[in-house]
Amino acid sequence: MGHLRKDFLWGGAVAAHQLEGGWNKGGKGVSVADVMTAGANGVPRQITDGVIPGKNYPNHDAIDFYGHYKDDVKLFADLGLKCFRTSIAWTRIFPNGDEEEPNEEGLQFYDDLFDELLKYGIEPVITLSHFEMPYHLVTEYGGWRNRKVIDFFTHFAEVVFKRYKNKVKYWMTFNEINNQANTAVPFFLFTNSGVEVKPGEDAEKIMYQAAHYEVVASALAVQIGHKINPDFQIGAMIAMVPLYPASPDPRDIFKAERAMQTRYWFADVQAGGAYPTWLTQYQQDKGWDLDITLADLDVLKAGKVDYIGFSYYMSNAVKAKDNEPASYKYEENVDIVKNPTLQASEWGWQIDPQGLRYGMNWFNDRFHLPQFIVENGFGAIDKIDADGHVHDDYRVDYLRQHIEQMKLAVEVDGIDLMGYTPWGFIDLVSAGTGQMDKRYGFIYVDKNDKGEGTLKRSKKDSFYWYENVIKTNGADL
Ligand code: P53
């Protein structure tokens, strides 16, 4: 029977744009997150043409971690975190994205933050690009449609790798790079790639081009990073949402397999170093003139990641249409059906702890690499009780069940797992809806969807529970 590593990285995860605020402080430029309004449950966020006065942009101020980070890190130390996953806001370092020289004030902010973490023995785990690319790269270059963005990104990566080479060991390149496989929802292509699809354009083709430039940029970053510090561990970051067949009908099985291929080829390329054959064939059959060069394919081979970082929240099921013949065809947003065996959160995210173990086995069989669960958690509306505290037993239940499955994957399936960082362990702005009241935290932050509140931080019941989980290395759940 395997065991959790002795130095298992129990932590917590956030992203710069969702908690820092200070959107125009310290020389920071406008990012794609700064031009997205607040939505609501079932109401998509609007992507506006620049920052329009009078609109509500929840990421502009967020929970002002920018102004509170010292006190917050002290709370993280109270919780007993071994690591803290955040991102470096690209626009603090390169406000427009295409500058030659970085913004020293932005670099200094992360030096100070990392020093503060290291003071308490908390290891930073850093994502280079987490839904917050410079908006200027969107308006001037079309985002990741443009090959030039590879150079801007690798320059950014090189600058921060060099600057923090003695402070940060664990890195990831692109957060949930595979979300954009869903091209029907504009949010994904915009947050992943700064791409807005115009009427008449083929969103799928554009996605494959943008994603290609990203996997090339990721592979280059891996090579640059390893040269700067051979001890760096640089990972992929994939959103693992397993897609099960809705029934044993081969039509459903085929569809589910193609669905998994469509969502996870990104990992084939980043971890395996090459495109899967089905995808190369698919792109050829479509007759797309994609800019994928032989030199690019060499880069991919030479820039494989060290580990698979991934998020896990839910699973989905897919079903063939009524008269559809058995085929390897998958259309996200059309083929997904409700799984009657699972309950869902208020946002319709189906709760499936065993799906975490399934996803881990799936990755392990293909890539034989260490894994790092860098997001997992339960978004809910919290109520402050008469005693002034949040009693979030529903959140503890969700996390306990997922950690149980994670342990089985390690102990029974023998998977090498580096750590576990629950998402939004301090309340922050939701990426999908822009809400504050979709909360994941163990630390409550007094701010609501309208932007009102004192920003005061307080501990929920889940805080004390997780503190003990860390203390016992996951033995006491
Ligand atoms: P929110 C969709 C599906 C799975 C994960 O999400 C996703 C999304 C995008 O909404 O995003 C990740 O805030 C992402 C985080 C995000 C978190 O999951 O919509 O990496 O930035 O906040 C939770 O509830």
Coordinates of C-alpha atoms and ligand atoms in Angstrom, one line a residue:
M1 CA 0.0 0.0 0.0
G2 CA 1.3 3.4 -1.0
H3 CA 1.4 6.5 1.3
L4 CA 1.0 10.2 0.9
R5 CA 4.5 11.7 0.5
K6 CA 6.0 12.8 3.8
D7 CA 6.5 16.3 2.3
F8 CA 3.1 16.2 0.7
L9 CA 2.2 19.8 -0.4
W10 CA -1.0 20.6 1.4
G11 CA -1.9 24.0 0.3
G12 CA -4.5 26.4 -1.0
A13 CA -5.0 27.9 -4.5
V14 CA -6.0 31.3 -5.9
A15 CA -5.3 33.4 -9.0
A16 CA -4.0 36.9 -9.1
H17 CA -6.9 38.5 -10.9
Q18 CA -9.5 36.9 -8.5
L19 CA -8.1 38.2 -5.3
E20 CA -5.5 40.9 -5.7
G21 CA -7.6 43.9 -6.8
G22 CA -5.3 46.9 -7.3
W23 CA -6.1 46.6 -11.0
N24 CA -4.4 49.9 -11.8
K25 CA -1.9 50.1 -9.0
G26 CA 1.8 49.8 -9.1
G27 CA 1.9 50.4 -12.8
K28 CA -0.3 47.4 -13.6
G29 CA -1.9 47.3 -17.1
V30 CA -5.4 46.2 -18.0
S31 CA -5.9 42.5 -18.3
V32 CA -8.7 40.4 -20.0
A33 CA -10.1 39.9 -16.5
D34 CA -10.5 43.7 -16.1
V35 CA -12.9 44.0 -19.0
M36 CA -15.4 41.3 -17.7
T37 CA -18.4 42.4 -15.8
A38 CA -20.1 40.6 -13.0
G39 CA -22.6 38.0 -14.1
A40 CA -24.8 35.9 -11.8
N41 CA -25.8 32.2 -11.5
G42 CA -27.0 31.4 -15.0
V43 CA -26.1 34.9 -16.3
P44 CA -22.9 35.1 -18.3
R45 CA -20.3 37.8 -17.7
Q46 CA -20.1 40.4 -20.4
I47 CA -16.8 41.0 -22.2
T48 CA -16.8 44.8 -22.8
D49 CA -14.9 46.8 -25.3
G50 CA -12.3 48.1 -22.9
V51 CA -13.2 49.4 -19.4
I52 CA -16.5 51.2 -19.6
P53 CA -17.3 53.7 -16.8
G54 CA -20.3 52.8 -14.7
K55 CA -20.1 49.0 -15.3
N56 CA -19.3 46.6 -12.4
Y57 CA -16.0 44.9 -12.9
P58 CA -15.5 42.7 -9.8
N59 CA -11.8 41.9 -10.5
H60 CA -10.8 45.6 -10.3
D61 CA -10.8 45.5 -6.5
A62 CA -11.5 41.9 -5.7
I63 CA -10.6 41.2 -2.0
D64 CA -7.7 43.6 -2.1
F65 CA -5.1 41.0 -1.4
Y66 CA -2.7 43.6 -3.0
G67 CA -3.2 45.7 0.1
H68 CA -3.8 42.9 2.7
Y69 CA -1.2 40.3 1.7
K70 CA 0.9 40.5 4.9
D71 CA -2.1 39.9 7.2
D72 CA -3.5 37.3 4.8
V73 CA -0.3 35.3 4.6
K74 CA -0.2 35.3 8.4
L75 CA -3.7 33.7 8.4
F76 CA -2.4 31.1 5.8
A77 CA 0.4 30.3 8.2
D78 CA -2.2 29.8 11.0
L79 CA -4.0 27.3 8.7
G80 CA -0.7 25.5 8.4
L81 CA -0.3 25.7 4.7
K82 CA 2.8 24.0 3.2
C83 CA 2.3 25.7 -0.1
F84 CA 0.3 28.6 -1.7
R85 CA -0.7 28.5 -5.3
T86 CA -1.2 31.8 -7.0
S87 CA -0.4 33.3 -10.4
I88 CA 1.8 36.2 -11.4
A89 CA -0.4 38.9 -13.0
W90 CA 1.3 39.2 -16.4
T91 CA 0.1 42.9 -16.5
R92 CA 2.0 43.8 -13.3
I93 CA 5.2 42.8 -15.0
F94 CA 4.4 43.8 -18.6
P95 CA 1.4 46.2 -18.5
N96 CA 0.9 46.0 -22.2
G97 CA 2.5 42.6 -22.8
D98 CA 4.8 43.7 -25.7
E99 CA 7.3 45.8 -23.8
E100 CA 11.0 45.0 -23.7
E101 CA 11.6 46.1 -20.1
P102 CA 9.6 44.8 -17.2
N103 CA 7.8 47.0 -14.6
E104 CA 10.1 46.9 -11.5
E105 CA 7.2 47.8 -9.1
G106 CA 5.3 44.7 -10.2
L107 CA 8.4 42.5 -9.9
Q108 CA 9.0 43.9 -6.4
F109 CA 5.4 43.1 -5.3
Y110 CA 5.9 39.4 -6.0
D111 CA 9.4 39.5 -4.4
D112 CA 7.7 40.8 -1.2
L113 CA 4.9 38.3 -1.4
F114 CA 7.2 35.3 -1.9
D115 CA 9.5 36.6 1.0
E116 CA 6.4 36.8 3.2
L117 CA 5.4 33.2 2.3
L118 CA 8.9 31.8 2.7
K119 CA 9.2 33.5 6.1
Y120 CA 6.5 31.1 7.3
G121 CA 7.8 28.1 5.4
I122 CA 5.1 28.3 2.8
E123 CA 6.2 27.2 -0.7
P124 CA 4.9 29.4 -3.6
V125 CA 3.4 27.4 -6.5
I126 CA 3.1 29.7 -9.5
T127 CA 0.9 29.8 -12.6
L128 CA 2.3 32.0 -15.3
S129 CA -0.9 32.6 -17.1
H130 CA -4.3 32.3 -15.3
F131 CA -7.0 34.0 -17.3
E132 CA -5.3 37.4 -17.1
M133 CA -3.3 38.1 -20.2
P134 CA -2.7 41.8 -21.1
Y135 CA -5.7 43.3 -22.9
H136 CA -3.4 45.2 -25.1
L137 CA -2.4 41.9 -26.7
V138 CA -6.0 41.3 -27.5
T139 CA -6.7 44.7 -29.2
E140 CA -3.4 44.9 -31.0
Y141 CA -2.5 41.4 -31.9
G142 CA -5.8 39.4 -31.7
G143 CA -4.6 37.5 -28.6
W144 CA -3.2 34.0 -29.1
R145 CA -4.4 34.0 -32.8
N146 CA -1.0 35.6 -33.4
R147 CA 2.3 33.8 -33.4
K148 CA 4.0 36.9 -32.0
V149 CA 2.4 36.3 -28.6
I150 CA 4.6 33.3 -28.2
D151 CA 7.6 35.6 -28.0
F152 CA 5.8 38.0 -25.6
F153 CA 4.9 35.1 -23.3
T154 CA 8.3 33.4 -23.3
H155 CA 9.9 36.8 -22.6
F156 CA 7.6 37.2 -19.6
A157 CA 8.4 33.6 -18.5
E158 CA 12.1 34.2 -18.8
V159 CA 12.0 37.4 -16.8
V160 CA 10.1 35.9 -13.9
F161 CA 12.0 32.6 -13.9
K162 CA 15.2 34.5 -13.6
R163 CA 14.0 36.9 -11.0
Y164 CA 12.4 34.3 -8.7
K165 CA 14.8 31.4 -9.4
N166 CA 15.8 31.1 -5.7
K167 CA 12.3 31.6 -4.3
V168 CA 9.9 29.6 -6.5
K169 CA 10.5 25.9 -7.5
Y170 CA 7.0 24.8 -8.6
W171 CA 5.5 26.4 -11.8
M172 CA 2.7 25.8 -14.2
T173 CA 2.4 27.4 -17.7
F174 CA -1.3 27.9 -18.7
N175 CA -4.2 27.5 -16.3
E176 CA -6.9 25.0 -17.5
I177 CA -5.5 25.3 -21.0
N178 CA -8.2 22.9 -22.2
N179 CA -11.3 24.9 -21.2
Q180 CA -11.3 26.4 -24.6
A181 CA -12.1 23.0 -26.1
N182 CA -15.6 24.3 -25.5
T183 CA -15.8 26.9 -28.3
A184 CA -19.5 27.5 -28.0
V185 CA -19.1 29.6 -24.9
P186 CA -17.2 32.9 -25.6
F187 CA -15.9 33.1 -22.0
F188 CA -13.5 30.2 -22.5
L189 CA -11.6 31.4 -25.6
F190 CA -11.5 34.9 -24.2
T191 CA -10.1 33.9 -20.8
N192 CA -7.7 31.2 -22.1
S193 CA -6.5 33.0 -25.2
G194 CA -7.7 36.5 -25.4
V195 CA -9.6 35.5 -28.5
E196 CA -13.0 37.0 -29.6
V197 CA -14.6 35.1 -32.5
K198 CA -16.2 37.3 -35.1
P199 CA -19.5 36.4 -36.9
G200 CA -18.8 34.0 -39.8
E201 CA -15.5 32.8 -38.3
D202 CA -14.9 29.1 -37.5
A203 CA -14.4 29.1 -33.7
E204 CA -13.0 25.6 -33.7
K205 CA -10.3 26.3 -36.2
I206 CA -9.3 29.5 -34.4
M207 CA -9.1 27.6 -31.1
Y208 CA -6.8 24.9 -32.6
Q209 CA -4.5 27.6 -33.9
A210 CA -4.4 29.6 -30.7
A211 CA -4.0 26.5 -28.6
H212 CA -1.2 25.4 -30.8
Y213 CA 0.7 28.6 -30.2
E214 CA 0.1 28.1 -26.5
V215 CA 1.4 24.6 -26.3
V216 CA 4.5 25.7 -28.3
A217 CA 5.0 28.7 -25.9
S218 CA 4.5 26.3 -22.9
A219 CA 7.1 23.9 -24.3
L220 CA 9.6 26.8 -24.8
A221 CA 8.9 28.0 -21.3
V222 CA 9.7 24.5 -19.9
Q223 CA 13.1 24.6 -21.7
I224 CA 13.9 28.1 -20.7
G225 CA 13.0 27.4 -17.1
H226 CA 15.1 24.3 -16.9
K227 CA 18.1 26.2 -18.2
I228 CA 17.7 28.9 -15.6
N229 CA 17.2 26.4 -12.7
P230 CA 17.4 22.7 -13.4
D231 CA 15.5 22.1 -10.1
F232 CA 12.4 23.8 -11.4
Q233 CA 9.3 21.6 -11.6
I234 CA 7.2 22.9 -14.4
G235 CA 3.8 21.5 -14.9
A236 CA 0.8 21.6 -17.2
M237 CA -2.5 22.7 -15.8
I238 CA -5.5 20.8 -17.1
A239 CA -9.2 21.1 -16.1
M240 CA -10.1 17.4 -15.5
V241 CA -13.8 17.0 -16.0
P242 CA -14.3 13.3 -16.9
L243 CA -16.9 12.7 -19.6
Y244 CA -18.6 9.3 -19.0
P245 CA -20.8 7.5 -21.5
A246 CA -24.4 7.9 -20.5
S247 CA -25.1 4.2 -21.1
P248 CA -23.3 1.0 -22.4
D249 CA -24.7 1.7 -25.9
P250 CA -21.5 1.7 -28.1
R251 CA -22.8 5.0 -29.6
D252 CA -22.4 6.6 -26.2
I253 CA -19.1 4.9 -25.5
F254 CA -17.6 6.1 -28.8
K255 CA -18.9 9.6 -28.2
A256 CA -17.5 9.6 -24.7
E257 CA -14.1 8.5 -26.0
R258 CA -14.0 11.3 -28.5
A259 CA -15.1 13.8 -25.9
M260 CA -12.2 12.8 -23.7
Q261 CA -9.8 13.0 -26.6
T262 CA -11.2 16.5 -27.5
R263 CA -10.8 17.8 -24.0
Y264 CA -7.4 16.2 -23.1
W265 CA -5.3 16.2 -26.3
F266 CA -3.6 19.3 -24.6
A267 CA -2.1 16.9 -22.1
D268 CA -1.0 14.5 -24.8
V269 CA 1.0 17.4 -26.3
Q270 CA 2.3 18.9 -23.1
A271 CA 3.1 15.7 -21.3
G272 CA 3.7 13.3 -24.2
G273 CA 5.4 15.9 -26.5
A274 CA 3.3 15.1 -29.6
Y275 CA -0.1 15.6 -31.2
P276 CA -2.3 12.5 -31.1
T277 CA -2.8 11.0 -34.5
W278 CA -6.6 11.4 -34.5
L279 CA -6.2 15.2 -34.1
T280 CA -3.7 15.6 -36.8
Q281 CA -6.0 13.6 -39.1
Y282 CA -9.0 15.6 -38.0
Q283 CA -7.4 18.9 -38.7
Q284 CA -6.3 17.7 -42.1
D285 CA -9.7 16.4 -42.9
K286 CA -11.2 19.8 -42.1
G287 CA -9.0 21.3 -44.7
W288 CA -7.7 23.9 -42.3
D289 CA -4.5 25.7 -43.2
L290 CA -3.1 25.8 -39.6
D291 CA 0.3 27.3 -38.9
I292 CA 1.9 24.2 -37.3
T293 CA 5.5 23.9 -38.5
L294 CA 8.0 21.0 -38.3
A295 CA 10.1 23.2 -36.1
D296 CA 7.2 23.6 -33.7
L297 CA 6.8 19.8 -33.5
D298 CA 10.5 19.6 -32.4
V299 CA 9.8 22.2 -29.7
L300 CA 6.9 20.2 -28.4
K301 CA 9.0 17.1 -28.2
A302 CA 11.8 18.9 -26.3
G303 CA 9.6 20.8 -23.9
K304 CA 7.6 18.1 -22.0
V305 CA 6.3 19.1 -18.6
D306 CA 7.6 17.6 -15.3
Y307 CA 4.2 16.9 -13.8
I308 CA 0.4 17.1 -14.5
G309 CA -1.2 19.8 -12.5
F310 CA -5.0 19.7 -12.7
S311 CA -8.2 21.0 -11.3
Y312 CA -11.1 18.8 -10.4
Y313 CA -14.7 19.8 -9.5
M314 CA -17.1 17.6 -11.3
S315 CA -17.8 15.0 -14.0
N316 CA -20.2 15.0 -16.9
A317 CA -21.9 12.4 -19.1
V318 CA -22.4 12.3 -22.9
K319 CA -25.1 10.7 -24.9
A320 CA -25.6 10.1 -28.7
K321 CA -28.5 11.8 -30.3
D322 CA -31.6 9.8 -31.2
N323 CA -30.9 8.6 -34.7
E324 CA -27.2 9.2 -34.6
P325 CA -25.0 6.3 -35.8
A326 CA -22.0 5.1 -33.8
S327 CA -19.3 7.5 -34.6
Y328 CA -16.3 9.4 -33.1
K329 CA -18.1 12.7 -33.1
Y330 CA -18.5 15.0 -30.1
E331 CA -20.1 18.4 -29.8
E332 CA -19.7 20.0 -26.4
N333 CA -22.8 21.8 -25.2
V334 CA -25.0 19.5 -27.4
D335 CA -24.0 16.0 -26.3
I336 CA -23.7 16.5 -22.5
V337 CA -26.6 15.2 -20.5
K338 CA -27.4 15.1 -16.8
N339 CA -26.0 12.2 -14.8
P340 CA -29.0 10.9 -12.8
T341 CA -26.8 9.2 -10.3
L342 CA -25.2 12.4 -9.1
Q343 CA -26.2 15.5 -7.1
A344 CA -25.1 18.9 -8.2
S345 CA -24.2 22.2 -6.6
E346 CA -26.4 25.3 -7.0
W347 CA -24.5 26.1 -10.2
G348 CA -25.2 22.7 -11.7
W349 CA -21.7 21.3 -11.1
Q350 CA -22.2 17.5 -10.5
I351 CA -20.6 16.3 -7.4
D352 CA -18.6 13.1 -8.1
P353 CA -15.8 12.3 -5.6
Q354 CA -14.9 9.0 -7.4
G355 CA -14.5 11.0 -10.6
L356 CA -11.3 12.4 -9.0
R357 CA -9.8 9.0 -8.6
Y358 CA -11.0 8.1 -12.2
G359 CA -9.3 11.2 -13.6
M360 CA -6.1 10.5 -11.7
N361 CA -6.0 6.9 -13.1
W362 CA -6.7 8.2 -16.5
F363 CA -3.7 10.6 -16.4
N364 CA -1.5 8.1 -14.8
D365 CA -2.1 5.4 -17.4
R366 CA -1.2 7.8 -20.2
F367 CA 1.6 9.9 -18.9
H368 CA 3.3 8.1 -16.0
L369 CA 4.1 11.5 -14.4
P370 CA 3.7 12.9 -10.9
Q371 CA 0.4 14.7 -10.4
F372 CA -0.6 17.7 -8.4
I373 CA -4.2 18.5 -7.6
V374 CA -4.1 22.2 -7.8
E375 CA -7.8 23.0 -7.5
N376 CA -10.8 21.3 -6.0
G377 CA -13.6 22.7 -4.0
F378 CA -17.2 23.5 -3.4
G379 CA -18.8 26.8 -4.4
A380 CA -21.8 27.7 -2.2
I381 CA -23.7 30.6 -0.7
D382 CA -22.5 30.8 2.9
K383 CA -24.7 32.1 5.7
I384 CA -23.4 33.8 8.7
D385 CA -25.0 32.2 11.7
A386 CA -26.5 34.0 14.8
D387 CA -23.2 33.4 16.5
G388 CA -21.4 35.4 13.8
H389 CA -19.7 32.3 12.2
V390 CA -20.1 30.3 9.0
H391 CA -20.8 26.7 9.7
D392 CA -19.9 25.2 6.3
D393 CA -20.3 21.5 7.0
Y394 CA -21.4 21.0 3.3
R395 CA -18.0 22.2 2.2
V396 CA -16.2 19.9 4.6
D397 CA -18.3 17.0 3.4
Y398 CA -17.4 17.7 -0.2
L399 CA -13.7 18.1 0.6
R400 CA -13.5 15.0 2.9
Q401 CA -15.1 12.8 0.2
H402 CA -12.6 14.0 -2.4
I403 CA -9.6 13.7 -0.2
E404 CA -10.7 10.1 0.6
Q405 CA -10.7 9.3 -3.1
M406 CA -7.4 11.1 -3.6
K407 CA -5.9 8.9 -0.9
L408 CA -7.3 5.7 -2.5
A409 CA -5.6 6.8 -5.8
V410 CA -2.3 7.1 -3.9
E411 CA -2.6 4.1 -1.6
V412 CA -4.4 1.6 -3.7
D413 CA -3.6 2.7 -7.3
G414 CA 0.0 3.7 -6.5
I415 CA -0.2 7.2 -8.1
D416 CA 2.6 9.6 -7.3
L417 CA 0.9 12.7 -6.0
M418 CA 2.8 15.9 -5.1
G419 CA 0.1 17.8 -3.3
Y420 CA -3.4 19.1 -3.0
T421 CA -4.4 22.8 -3.0
P422 CA -8.1 23.4 -2.6
W423 CA -9.5 26.3 -4.7
G424 CA -10.4 29.7 -3.3
F425 CA -9.6 28.7 0.3
I426 CA -9.9 32.4 1.0
D427 CA -13.2 33.8 -0.6
L428 CA -12.6 35.5 -3.9
V429 CA -14.2 36.5 -7.1
S430 CA -15.6 33.6 -9.1
A431 CA -14.0 33.2 -12.6
G432 CA -17.1 31.9 -14.3
T433 CA -19.8 34.2 -12.9
G434 CA -17.8 37.1 -11.4
Q435 CA -19.8 36.6 -8.2
M436 CA -18.4 37.1 -4.7
D437 CA -21.2 35.1 -3.2
K438 CA -20.2 31.9 -4.9
R439 CA -17.7 31.1 -2.2
Y440 CA -15.1 28.3 -1.8
G441 CA -13.2 29.7 1.2
F442 CA -12.2 28.4 4.6
I443 CA -11.6 32.1 5.3
Y444 CA -14.7 34.3 4.9
V445 CA -14.2 37.7 3.3
D446 CA -16.9 40.3 4.0
K447 CA -17.8 41.5 0.6
N448 CA -20.9 40.8 -1.5
D449 CA -22.0 40.7 -5.1
K450 CA -22.7 44.4 -5.1
G451 CA -19.2 45.1 -4.0
E452 CA -20.3 46.1 -0.4
G453 CA -18.5 45.0 2.7
T454 CA -15.6 45.7 5.1
L455 CA -13.3 43.1 3.5
K456 CA -12.8 41.7 7.0
R457 CA -11.5 38.2 7.1
S458 CA -12.8 35.5 9.5
K459 CA -12.4 31.7 9.9
K460 CA -15.2 29.4 8.9
D461 CA -15.6 25.9 10.4
S462 CA -13.8 24.5 7.4
F463 CA -10.7 26.4 8.5
Y464 CA -10.3 24.4 11.7
W465 CA -11.1 21.2 9.9
Y466 CA -8.5 21.7 7.2
E467 CA -5.9 22.8 9.7
N468 CA -6.3 19.4 11.4
V469 CA -6.2 17.6 8.0
I470 CA -2.8 19.2 7.3
K471 CA -1.5 18.5 10.8
T472 CA -2.3 14.8 10.5
N473 CA -1.1 14.6 6.9
G474 CA -4.6 13.6 5.8
A475 CA -5.0 10.8 8.4
D476 CA -7.8 12.6 10.3
L477 CA -10.6 13.6 8.0
Ligands
P53_1 P1 -15.7 29.4 -10.6 C1 -15.1 26.0 -15.5 C2 -15.0 24.7 -15.2 C3 -14.1 24.2 -14.4 C4 -13.2 25.1 -13.8 O1 -14.7 28.3 -11.0 C5 -13.3 26.4 -14.1 C6 -14.2 26.9 -14.9 C7 -14.3 28.4 -15.2 O2 -15.4 28.9 -14.5 O3 -12.4 27.3 -13.6 C8 -11.5 27.0 -12.5 O4 -15.0 30.6 -10.1 C9 -10.5 28.1 -12.6 C10 -10.6 29.1 -11.5 C11 -12.0 29.2 -11.0 C12 -12.4 27.9 -10.5 O5 -12.2 26.8 -11.4 O6 -16.4 29.8 -11.9 O7 -9.1 27.7 -12.7 O8 -10.0 30.3 -11.9 O9 -12.3 30.2 -10.1 C13 -13.8 27.8 -10.0 O10 -16.7 28.9 -9.6

